[in-house]
Amino acid sequence: MFTFIYFQGKMVTLRGMMKFMMK
């Protein structure tokens, strides 16, 4: 459970960073 949340959070952060870079 904890691992899943951690992984999901990492993915969201990565996606946010990509979006920020594209912007």
N, CA and C of each residue as an Amber inpcrd file, in Angstrom:
protein
    69
   0.8430000  -1.1920000   0.0000000   0.0000000   0.0000000   0.0000000
   0.8890000   1.2550000   0.0000000   1.7950000   1.3140000   0.9440000
   2.6710000   2.4940000   1.0200000   3.4670000   2.6600000  -0.2680000
   3.9690000   1.5250000  -0.7880000   4.7630000   1.5800000  -2.0170000
   3.9250000   2.1410000  -3.1650000   2.6630000   1.7000000  -3.2400000
   1.7850000   2.1590000  -4.3170000   1.6010000   3.6760000  -4.2400000
   1.3230000   4.1660000  -3.0390000   1.1180000   5.6180000  -2.8620000
   2.3910000   6.3650000  -3.2290000   3.5370000   5.8100000  -2.7890000
   4.8190000   6.4660000  -3.0740000   5.0570000   6.5130000  -4.5780000
   4.7890000   5.3860000  -5.2530000   4.9870000   5.3180000  -6.7040000
   4.0590000   6.2970000  -7.4190000   2.7920000   6.3200000  -6.9790000
   1.8100000   7.2220000  -7.6010000   2.2610000   8.6710000  -7.4250000
   2.7230000   8.9940000  -6.2240000   3.1730000  10.3610000  -5.9560000
   4.3490000  10.7180000  -6.8460000   5.2670000   9.7520000  -7.0250000
   6.4370000  10.0100000  -7.8730000   5.9840000  10.2640000  -9.3020000
   5.0410000   9.4740000  -9.7690000   4.5410000   9.6330000 -11.1400000
   3.9160000  11.0160000 -11.3150000   3.0980000  11.4210000 -10.3540000
   2.4350000  12.7350000 -10.4310000   3.4870000  13.8370000 -10.4930000
   4.5240000  13.6990000  -9.6530000   5.5820000  14.7150000  -9.6320000
   6.2880000  14.7460000 -10.9810000   6.5760000  13.5620000 -11.5240000
   7.2810000  13.4830000 -12.8080000   6.4300000  14.1250000 -13.9010000
   5.1390000  13.8020000 -13.8910000   4.2360000  14.3550000 -14.9050000
   4.1790000  15.8770000 -14.7730000   4.1120000  16.3620000 -13.5290000
   4.0510000  17.8030000 -13.2870000   5.3130000  18.4790000 -13.8090000
   6.4600000  17.8490000 -13.5590000   7.7280000  18.4260000 -14.0130000
   7.7460000  18.4940000 -15.5370000   7.2970000  17.4240000 -16.1720000
   7.2730000  17.3860000 -17.6430000   6.3740000  18.4940000 -18.1820000
   5.2110000  18.6400000 -17.5630000   4.2640000  19.6700000 -17.9950000
   4.8940000  21.0490000 -17.8310000   5.5660000  21.2510000 -16.7080000
   6.1970000  22.5390000 -16.4280000   7.2780000  22.8240000 -17.4710000
   8.0420000  21.7900000 -17.8320000   9.1200000  21.9620000 -18.8170000
   8.5280000  22.2760000 -20.1860000   7.4410000  21.5830000 -20.5390000
   6.8030000  21.7990000 -21.8390000   6.2220000  23.2140000 -21.9070000
   5.6940000  23.6840000 -20.7680000   5.1100000  25.0180000 -20.7180000
   6.2210000  26.0260000 -20.8280000
